[in-house]
Short mmCIF file of C-alpha atoms in Angstrom, two decimals:
data_model
loop_
_atom_site.label_atom_id
_atom_site.label_comp_id
_atom_site.label_asym_id
_atom_site.label_seq_id
_atom_site.Cartn_x
_atom_site.Cartn_y
_atom_site.Cartn_z
CA UNK A 1 -88.92 -76.58 -241.25
CA UNK A 2 -88.57 -74.33 -238.19
CA UNK A 3 -85.76 -76.49 -236.78
CA UNK A 4 -83.72 -75.85 -239.93
CA UNK A 5 -83.54 -72.11 -239.33
CA UNK A 6 -80.37 -70.68 -237.83
CA UNK A 7 -81.98 -67.59 -236.25
CA UNK A 8 -84.41 -68.08 -233.36
CA UNK A 9 -86.26 -65.56 -231.21
CA UNK A 10 -87.36 -66.19 -227.63
CA UNK A 11 -89.17 -63.94 -225.16
CA UNK A 12 -87.46 -63.91 -221.74
CA UNK A 13 -89.49 -62.71 -218.74
CA UNK A 14 -87.81 -61.91 -215.42
CA UNK A 15 -90.26 -61.09 -212.59
CA UNK A 16 -89.02 -58.08 -210.64
CA UNK A 17 -89.78 -59.83 -207.36
CA UNK A 18 -87.12 -62.46 -208.15
CA UNK A 19 -84.30 -59.92 -208.54
CA UNK A 20 -83.53 -59.61 -204.82
CA UNK A 21 -81.13 -62.57 -204.69
CA UNK A 22 -79.36 -61.37 -207.83
CA UNK A 23 -79.08 -57.84 -206.41
CA UNK A 24 -77.41 -59.14 -203.26
CA UNK A 25 -74.80 -61.03 -205.30
CA UNK A 26 -74.30 -58.05 -207.60
CA UNK A 27 -73.82 -55.73 -204.61
CA UNK A 28 -71.15 -58.04 -203.14
CA UNK A 29 -69.25 -58.10 -206.43
CA UNK A 30 -69.46 -54.33 -206.78
CA UNK A 31 -68.32 -53.85 -203.18
CA UNK A 32 -65.08 -55.70 -203.97
CA UNK A 33 -64.14 -53.36 -206.79
CA UNK A 34 -65.19 -49.91 -205.51
CA UNK A 35 -64.01 -47.72 -202.65
CA UNK A 36 -66.61 -46.40 -200.19
CA UNK A 37 -65.44 -43.80 -197.64
CA UNK A 38 -65.38 -45.19 -194.09
CA UNK A 39 -65.11 -48.83 -195.14
CA UNK A 40 -62.25 -51.09 -196.13
CA UNK A 41 -62.47 -52.53 -199.70
CA UNK A 42 -65.10 -55.25 -199.81
CA UNK A 43 -66.29 -54.62 -196.23
CA UNK A 44 -69.09 -52.12 -196.86
CA UNK A 45 -72.56 -53.40 -195.88
CA UNK A 46 -74.70 -54.64 -198.76
CA UNK A 47 -77.37 -52.08 -197.89
CA UNK A 48 -74.87 -49.24 -198.28
CA UNK A 49 -73.64 -50.56 -201.65
CA UNK A 50 -77.21 -50.90 -202.89
CA UNK A 51 -77.98 -47.35 -201.83
CA UNK A 52 -74.88 -45.72 -203.35
CA UNK A 53 -74.78 -47.85 -206.54
CA UNK A 54 -78.46 -48.62 -207.03
CA UNK A 55 -78.39 -48.28 -210.82
CA UNK A 56 -75.26 -50.43 -211.25
CA UNK A 57 -76.59 -53.09 -208.86
CA UNK A 58 -79.92 -53.30 -210.68
CA UNK A 59 -78.30 -53.51 -214.13
CA UNK A 60 -75.83 -56.20 -213.07
CA UNK A 61 -78.59 -58.19 -211.35
CA UNK A 62 -80.81 -58.05 -214.43
CA UNK A 63 -77.89 -59.14 -216.64
CA UNK A 64 -77.10 -62.12 -214.41
CA UNK A 65 -80.74 -63.20 -214.28
CA UNK A 66 -81.02 -62.79 -218.05
CA UNK A 67 -77.86 -64.84 -218.65
CA UNK A 68 -79.16 -67.64 -216.46
CA UNK A 69 -82.47 -67.71 -218.32
CA UNK A 70 -80.72 -67.62 -221.70
CA UNK A 71 -78.50 -70.54 -220.67
CA UNK A 72 -81.57 -72.48 -219.51
CA UNK A 73 -83.26 -71.93 -222.89
CA UNK A 74 -80.17 -73.03 -224.82
CA UNK A 75 -79.76 -76.15 -222.67
CA UNK A 76 -83.45 -77.09 -222.88
CA UNK A 77 -83.56 -76.68 -226.65
CA UNK A 78 -80.25 -78.45 -227.15
CA UNK A 79 -78.99 -75.59 -229.29
CA UNK A 80 -75.37 -75.10 -230.30
CA UNK A 81 -74.70 -71.38 -230.48
CA UNK A 82 -72.81 -69.83 -233.38
CA UNK A 83 -72.50 -66.42 -231.71
CA UNK A 84 -73.55 -64.68 -228.50
CA UNK A 85 -77.30 -64.10 -228.09
CA UNK A 86 -78.47 -60.60 -229.01
CA UNK A 87 -81.15 -58.54 -227.26
CA UNK A 88 -83.49 -57.16 -229.92
CA UNK A 89 -86.04 -55.47 -227.64
CA UNK A 90 -86.70 -54.96 -223.95
CA UNK A 91 -89.36 -53.54 -221.62
CA UNK A 92 -89.55 -52.95 -217.87
CA UNK A 93 -93.23 -52.03 -217.64
CA UNK A 94 -95.40 -53.77 -215.11
CA UNK A 95 -94.07 -56.28 -212.61
CA UNK A 96 -91.50 -57.94 -214.91
CA UNK A 97 -88.63 -57.23 -217.26
CA UNK A 98 -89.27 -58.58 -220.73
CA UNK A 99 -86.61 -59.20 -223.37
CA UNK A 100 -86.76 -60.42 -226.95
CA UNK A 101 -83.55 -62.38 -227.48
CA UNK A 102 -82.22 -63.54 -230.84
CA UNK A 103 -80.16 -66.71 -230.92
CA UNK A 104 -77.90 -67.65 -233.83
CA UNK A 105 -77.55 -71.41 -233.78
CA UNK A 106 -76.29 -74.23 -235.93
CA UNK A 107 -79.44 -75.49 -237.67
CA UNK A 108 -80.50 -79.09 -237.60
CA UNK A 109 -79.26 -80.85 -240.72
CA UNK A 110 -80.93 -84.02 -241.94
CA UNK A 111 -78.95 -86.31 -244.24
CA UNK A 112 -81.46 -88.15 -246.46
CA UNK A 113 -81.17 -91.80 -247.48
CA UNK A 114 -78.13 -91.50 -249.72
CA UNK A 115 -78.88 -94.73 -251.55
CA UNK A 116 -82.02 -93.06 -252.95
CA UNK A 117 -80.27 -89.87 -254.09
CA UNK A 118 -79.85 -89.69 -257.88
CA UNK A 119 -77.41 -87.41 -259.70
CA UNK A 120 -75.95 -87.22 -263.18
CA UNK A 121 -72.22 -87.35 -263.87
CA UNK A 122 -71.40 -85.29 -266.95
CA UNK A 123 -68.36 -86.70 -268.76
CA UNK A 124 -66.75 -84.72 -271.56
CA UNK A 125 -65.70 -86.94 -274.45
CA UNK A 126 -62.36 -86.03 -276.01
CA UNK A 127 -62.34 -85.81 -279.82
CA UNK A 128 -59.61 -85.24 -282.41
CA UNK A 129 -60.78 -81.62 -282.60
CA UNK A 130 -60.05 -81.16 -278.89
CA UNK A 131 -56.56 -82.57 -279.39
CA UNK A 132 -55.81 -80.26 -282.32
CA UNK A 133 -57.18 -77.26 -280.41
CA UNK A 134 -54.88 -77.98 -277.45
CA UNK A 135 -51.89 -78.43 -279.76
CA UNK A 136 -52.61 -75.05 -281.34
CA UNK A 137 -52.84 -73.48 -277.87
CA UNK A 138 -49.42 -74.90 -276.99
CA UNK A 139 -48.00 -73.67 -280.28
CA UNK A 140 -49.30 -70.15 -279.65
CA UNK A 141 -47.81 -70.19 -276.15
CA UNK A 142 -44.42 -71.15 -277.62
CA UNK A 143 -44.58 -69.01 -280.75
CA UNK A 144 -41.86 -66.49 -281.61
CA UNK A 145 -42.15 -63.11 -283.34
CA UNK A 146 -40.02 -62.53 -286.43
CA UNK A 147 -39.72 -58.91 -287.65
CA UNK A 148 -40.66 -58.56 -291.34
CA UNK A 149 -40.37 -55.73 -293.86
CA UNK A 150 -43.74 -56.05 -295.58
CA UNK A 151 -47.39 -55.10 -295.33
CA UNK A 152 -49.55 -56.27 -292.42
CA UNK A 153 -51.35 -59.58 -292.94
CA UNK A 154 -53.88 -61.67 -291.04
CA UNK A 155 -52.22 -63.30 -288.03
CA UNK A 156 -49.41 -60.76 -287.70
CA UNK A 157 -48.50 -58.83 -284.58
CA UNK A 158 -48.06 -55.07 -284.91
CA UNK A 159 -46.20 -52.81 -282.50
CA UNK A 160 -47.64 -49.29 -282.72
CA UNK A 161 -47.85 -45.97 -280.93
CA UNK A 162 -51.37 -44.90 -280.01
CA UNK A 163 -52.63 -41.44 -279.12
CA UNK A 164 -55.77 -39.28 -279.21
CA UNK A 165 -55.79 -36.19 -281.44
CA UNK A 166 -58.31 -33.37 -281.18
CA UNK A 167 -58.24 -29.96 -282.83
CA UNK A 168 -54.70 -30.71 -283.99
CA UNK A 169 -53.44 -31.39 -280.46
CA UNK A 170 -51.97 -34.79 -279.62
CA UNK A 171 -52.50 -36.58 -276.35
CA UNK A 172 -49.97 -38.79 -274.57
CA UNK A 173 -48.47 -41.51 -276.75
CA UNK A 174 -48.63 -45.09 -275.56
CA UNK A 175 -47.20 -48.33 -276.89
CA UNK A 176 -49.74 -50.83 -278.17
CA UNK A 177 -49.27 -54.45 -279.25
CA UNK A 178 -51.96 -55.36 -281.77
CA UNK A 179 -52.79 -58.96 -282.66
CA UNK A 180 -54.21 -58.84 -286.18
CA UNK A 181 -56.92 -61.47 -285.99
CA UNK A 182 -60.33 -60.99 -287.54
CA UNK A 183 -62.16 -62.74 -284.71
CA UNK A 184 -60.42 -60.76 -281.97
CA UNK A 185 -59.64 -57.24 -283.20
CA UNK A 186 -62.09 -54.35 -283.55
CA UNK A 187 -63.52 -54.57 -287.08
CA UNK A 188 -62.69 -50.97 -288.07
CA UNK A 189 -59.10 -51.24 -286.84
CA UNK A 190 -58.70 -54.67 -288.44
CA UNK A 191 -59.82 -53.44 -291.85
CA UNK A 192 -57.68 -50.30 -291.59
CA UNK A 193 -54.47 -52.03 -290.52
CA UNK A 194 -54.39 -54.76 -293.17
CA UNK A 195 -51.95 -53.85 -295.94
CA UNK A 196 -50.20 -51.12 -293.95
CA UNK A 197 -46.43 -51.03 -293.33
CA UNK A 198 -44.06 -49.72 -290.68
CA UNK A 199 -44.26 -45.92 -290.62
CA UNK A 200 -47.87 -45.76 -291.81
CA UNK A 201 -50.47 -43.89 -289.77
CA UNK A 202 -54.01 -45.11 -289.16
CA UNK A 203 -56.68 -42.61 -288.15
CA UNK A 204 -60.07 -43.75 -286.83
CA UNK A 205 -62.95 -41.52 -285.68
CA UNK A 206 -63.32 -41.29 -281.91
CA UNK A 207 -65.83 -39.62 -279.61
CA UNK A 208 -66.76 -35.92 -279.61
CA UNK A 209 -64.61 -34.99 -282.57
CA UNK A 210 -61.56 -36.91 -281.41
CA UNK A 211 -59.33 -39.02 -283.65
CA UNK A 212 -57.74 -42.30 -282.59
CA UNK A 213 -54.30 -42.45 -284.18
CA UNK A 214 -52.06 -45.52 -284.56
CA UNK A 215 -48.51 -45.14 -285.91
CA UNK A 216 -47.09 -48.51 -286.98
CA UNK A 217 -43.55 -49.04 -285.68
CA UNK A 218 -42.86 -52.72 -286.41
CA UNK A 219 -44.59 -55.64 -288.10
CA UNK A 220 -43.96 -59.17 -286.84
CA UNK A 221 -44.82 -62.52 -288.34
CA UNK A 222 -45.82 -65.16 -285.81
CA UNK A 223 -43.76 -68.32 -286.23
CA UNK A 224 -45.19 -71.43 -284.61
CA UNK A 225 -43.11 -74.46 -283.66
CA UNK A 226 -43.57 -77.58 -285.77
CA UNK A 227 -45.15 -80.69 -284.27
CA UNK A 228 -41.67 -82.15 -283.75
CA UNK A 229 -40.39 -78.99 -282.07
CA UNK A 230 -43.47 -78.78 -279.84
CA UNK A 231 -43.09 -82.42 -278.81
CA UNK A 232 -39.49 -81.72 -277.81
CA UNK A 233 -40.54 -78.64 -275.81
CA UNK A 234 -43.16 -80.69 -273.97
CA UNK A 235 -40.82 -83.62 -273.41
CA UNK A 236 -42.85 -86.06 -275.53
CA UNK A 237 -41.66 -88.50 -278.20
CA UNK A 238 -42.38 -86.82 -281.58
CA UNK A 239 -44.46 -89.77 -282.79
CA UNK A 240 -46.63 -89.73 -279.62
CA UNK A 241 -47.48 -86.01 -279.38
CA UNK A 242 -51.19 -86.40 -280.08
CA UNK A 243 -51.45 -89.52 -277.97
CA UNK A 244 -49.92 -87.73 -274.97
CA UNK A 245 -52.09 -84.66 -275.48
CA UNK A 246 -55.18 -86.87 -275.63
CA UNK A 247 -54.16 -88.59 -272.37
CA UNK A 248 -53.80 -85.19 -270.69
CA UNK A 249 -57.19 -84.05 -271.94
CA UNK A 250 -58.85 -87.27 -270.77
CA UNK A 251 -57.30 -86.85 -267.31
CA UNK A 252 -58.49 -83.22 -267.18
CA UNK A 253 -61.98 -84.27 -268.26
CA UNK A 254 -62.08 -86.93 -265.54
CA UNK A 255 -61.04 -84.47 -262.84
CA UNK A 256 -63.57 -81.95 -264.14
CA UNK A 257 -66.29 -84.61 -264.11
CA UNK A 258 -65.45 -85.60 -260.52
CA UNK A 259 -65.51 -81.99 -259.36
CA UNK A 260 -68.84 -81.31 -261.07
CA UNK A 261 -70.24 -84.55 -259.65
CA UNK A 262 -69.35 -83.53 -256.11
CA UNK A 263 -71.03 -80.17 -256.68
CA UNK A 264 -74.12 -81.89 -258.10
CA UNK A 265 -74.37 -84.21 -255.09
CA UNK A 266 -74.13 -81.33 -252.61
CA UNK A 267 -76.71 -79.30 -254.53
CA UNK A 268 -79.11 -82.25 -254.61
CA UNK A 269 -78.70 -82.92 -250.88
CA UNK A 270 -79.35 -79.26 -250.11
CA UNK A 271 -82.42 -79.38 -252.34
CA UNK A 272 -83.75 -82.45 -250.56
CA UNK A 273 -82.92 -81.18 -247.06
CA UNK A 274 -82.64 -77.37 -247.12
CA UNK A 275 -81.53 -75.33 -244.12
CA UNK A 276 -80.51 -71.75 -243.43
CA UNK A 277 -76.75 -71.28 -242.93
CA UNK A 278 -75.91 -69.01 -239.96
CA UNK A 279 -75.63 -65.36 -241.14
CA UNK A 280 -72.44 -64.59 -239.21
CA UNK A 281 -70.64 -67.53 -240.85
CA UNK A 282 -71.96 -66.47 -244.25
CA UNK A 283 -70.70 -62.94 -243.66
CA UNK A 284 -67.19 -64.13 -242.79
CA UNK A 285 -66.99 -66.16 -246.00
CA UNK A 286 -68.56 -63.28 -247.94
CA UNK A 287 -65.71 -60.98 -246.88
CA UNK A 288 -63.16 -63.53 -248.04
CA UNK A 289 -64.62 -64.25 -251.48
CA UNK A 290 -65.97 -60.84 -252.51
CA UNK A 291 -62.65 -59.61 -254.01
CA UNK A 292 -62.54 -62.68 -256.24
CA UNK A 293 -66.20 -62.27 -257.24
CA UNK A 294 -65.49 -58.64 -258.19
CA UNK A 295 -63.07 -59.91 -260.83
CA UNK A 296 -65.56 -62.37 -262.27
CA UNK A 297 -68.92 -60.63 -262.67
CA UNK A 298 -70.23 -57.17 -263.63
CA UNK A 299 -70.27 -54.61 -260.77
CA UNK A 300 -74.06 -54.62 -260.48
CA UNK A 301 -74.04 -58.40 -259.89
CA UNK A 302 -71.21 -58.58 -257.34
CA UNK A 303 -73.26 -58.24 -254.14
CA UNK A 304 -75.85 -60.88 -255.00
CA UNK A 305 -73.26 -63.29 -256.39
CA UNK A 306 -70.99 -62.92 -253.36
CA UNK A 307 -73.83 -63.49 -250.88
CA UNK A 308 -75.19 -66.51 -252.78
CA UNK A 309 -71.76 -68.09 -253.12
CA UNK A 310 -70.93 -67.50 -249.46
CA UNK A 311 -74.24 -69.03 -248.33
CA UNK A 312 -73.64 -72.09 -250.50
CA UNK A 313 -70.08 -72.59 -249.25
CA UNK A 314 -71.16 -72.42 -245.61
CA UNK A 315 -74.08 -74.80 -246.23
CA UNK A 316 -71.78 -77.19 -248.10
CA UNK A 317 -69.23 -77.28 -245.28
CA UNK A 318 -71.88 -77.77 -242.58
CA UNK A 319 -73.46 -80.57 -244.61
CA UNK A 320 -70.13 -82.38 -245.00
CA UNK A 321 -69.34 -82.02 -241.29
CA UNK A 322 -72.79 -83.42 -240.45
CA UNK A 323 -72.16 -86.38 -242.76
CA UNK A 324 -68.82 -87.07 -241.07
CA UNK A 325 -70.53 -86.93 -237.66
CA UNK A 326 -73.57 -89.03 -238.59
CA UNK A 327 -71.60 -91.74 -240.40
CA UNK A 328 -68.77 -91.62 -237.84
CA UNK A 329 -66.22 -91.25 -240.62
CA UNK A 330 -62.57 -91.29 -239.62
CA UNK A 331 -59.28 -91.46 -241.46
CA UNK A 332 -56.02 -93.28 -240.78
CA UNK A 333 -52.48 -92.17 -241.52
CA UNK A 334 -52.31 -94.89 -244.17
CA UNK A 335 -55.32 -93.38 -245.94
CA UNK A 336 -53.79 -89.92 -245.74
CA UNK A 337 -50.60 -91.28 -247.31
CA UNK A 338 -52.65 -92.82 -250.12
CA UNK A 339 -54.36 -89.50 -250.84
CA UNK A 340 -50.96 -87.80 -250.87
CA UNK A 341 -49.71 -90.36 -253.39
CA UNK A 342 -52.73 -89.73 -255.61
CA UNK A 343 -51.90 -86.03 -255.58
CA UNK A 344 -48.35 -86.76 -256.70
CA UNK A 345 -46.61 -85.89 -253.43
CA UNK A 346 -43.07 -87.26 -253.42
CA UNK A 347 -42.27 -89.37 -250.35
CA UNK A 348 -45.69 -88.95 -248.66
CA UNK A 349 -44.52 -90.72 -245.49
CA UNK A 350 -41.92 -88.01 -244.88
CA UNK A 351 -44.46 -85.33 -245.81
CA UNK A 352 -46.86 -86.64 -243.16
CA UNK A 353 -44.09 -86.89 -240.56
CA UNK A 354 -43.04 -83.30 -241.26
CA UNK A 355 -46.66 -82.12 -240.94
CA UNK A 356 -46.82 -83.66 -237.47
CA UNK A 357 -43.50 -82.08 -236.47
CA UNK A 358 -44.66 -78.61 -237.58
CA UNK A 359 -48.06 -78.88 -235.88
CA UNK A 360 -49.89 -79.11 -239.23
CA UNK A 361 -51.21 -82.64 -238.79
CA UNK A 362 -54.75 -81.70 -237.71
CA UNK A 363 -55.11 -79.38 -240.71
CA UNK A 364 -53.88 -82.12 -243.05
CA UNK A 365 -56.07 -84.75 -241.41
CA UNK A 366 -59.21 -82.60 -241.64
CA UNK A 367 -58.52 -81.87 -245.30
CA UNK A 368 -58.38 -85.54 -246.23
CA UNK A 369 -61.21 -86.52 -243.91
CA UNK A 370 -63.37 -84.15 -245.96
CA UNK A 371 -61.92 -85.73 -249.11
CA UNK A 372 -62.95 -89.13 -247.74
CA UNK A 373 -66.46 -87.82 -247.03
CA UNK A 374 -66.83 -86.82 -250.69
CA UNK A 375 -65.61 -90.25 -251.75
CA UNK A 376 -68.18 -91.80 -249.42
CA UNK A 377 -70.94 -89.76 -251.06
CA UNK A 378 -69.85 -90.78 -254.57
CA UNK A 379 -69.76 -94.43 -253.53
CA UNK A 380 -73.23 -94.31 -251.95
CA UNK A 381 -75.53 -92.21 -254.14
CA UNK A 382 -76.93 -93.36 -257.48
CA UNK A 383 -74.85 -91.95 -260.34
CA UNK A 384 -76.03 -91.84 -263.95
CA UNK A 385 -73.25 -91.16 -266.50
CA UNK A 386 -74.05 -88.54 -269.13
CA UNK A 387 -71.56 -88.16 -271.98
CA UNK A 388 -71.31 -84.69 -273.49
#
């Protein structure tokens, strides 16, 4: 598994007796860029330069010798560097200079026999309940609020002023929109607000002797569009509302299943052929995704989640690039146009032509070459449907 690591350490030994030739070259370079009294630029004898700039000559000679040795190691190992080698430790005791050099390289990635890889494809079955749930979601999105002069009931929306009161002193008043739903609202507030009217005051116990005060300003009844009205809003024939909603849900489920399948294939390939993604690449992705992770998980979980996600994304991309290289995958303009059509792009031929004119062709081509690589994986591995 050593070849699958992205960080390597090598000990580099430079005998001091071999530095003479490097010191001569270093002295000549230094002579060209410094001024020595009594000599024209670049014309001072090497012996004089070595004497006056002994420390600089020695350091530059060591660096050149080290660079040559590092290059030899990289060439011999056949490594592809991710970043510049880093000196972790050094010693000049005895008759040689010794360095411990860390190399960050692209690890070797082995694509297993894809025909033997087995993954499950989870497919969500769409039921009547799913259809009705989506219809209700659409109705709520398109609902209107009708002001009513009555007591608050389940399902109403209440506009209130909220403030904290302590020892008879009121804090700053703020507007609050309260959705009166038993499964969403705080139980104490829900029970207190039912049956109240505009102008009523609700007082709930707060922390450290405080009171939470709500003053009801307006009560609204939520009015949902009828099936016929919703169909018109969505641009569907009234008698085909549920049919169209079902078609949308099936299409969503198919896209979701394809996305999850691609993830499952990548995870299985990484399980079968693990490798360490280069830390510097992981860090760059980590910086990009951390703000998004911060919005998704509790603060104490952000760091671990961001690092894990970044490592996976880098490993995924390197795996796909290796697949493209190993299988010599390529993509034609005709295939790109077909992908554009599948994504609903109007006039894909003109879109592709414009991408070329604006210098965006390579970006577009790489995007769909990766898309083709995923299609290749799904066509090659063994897929077992699992209906959920």
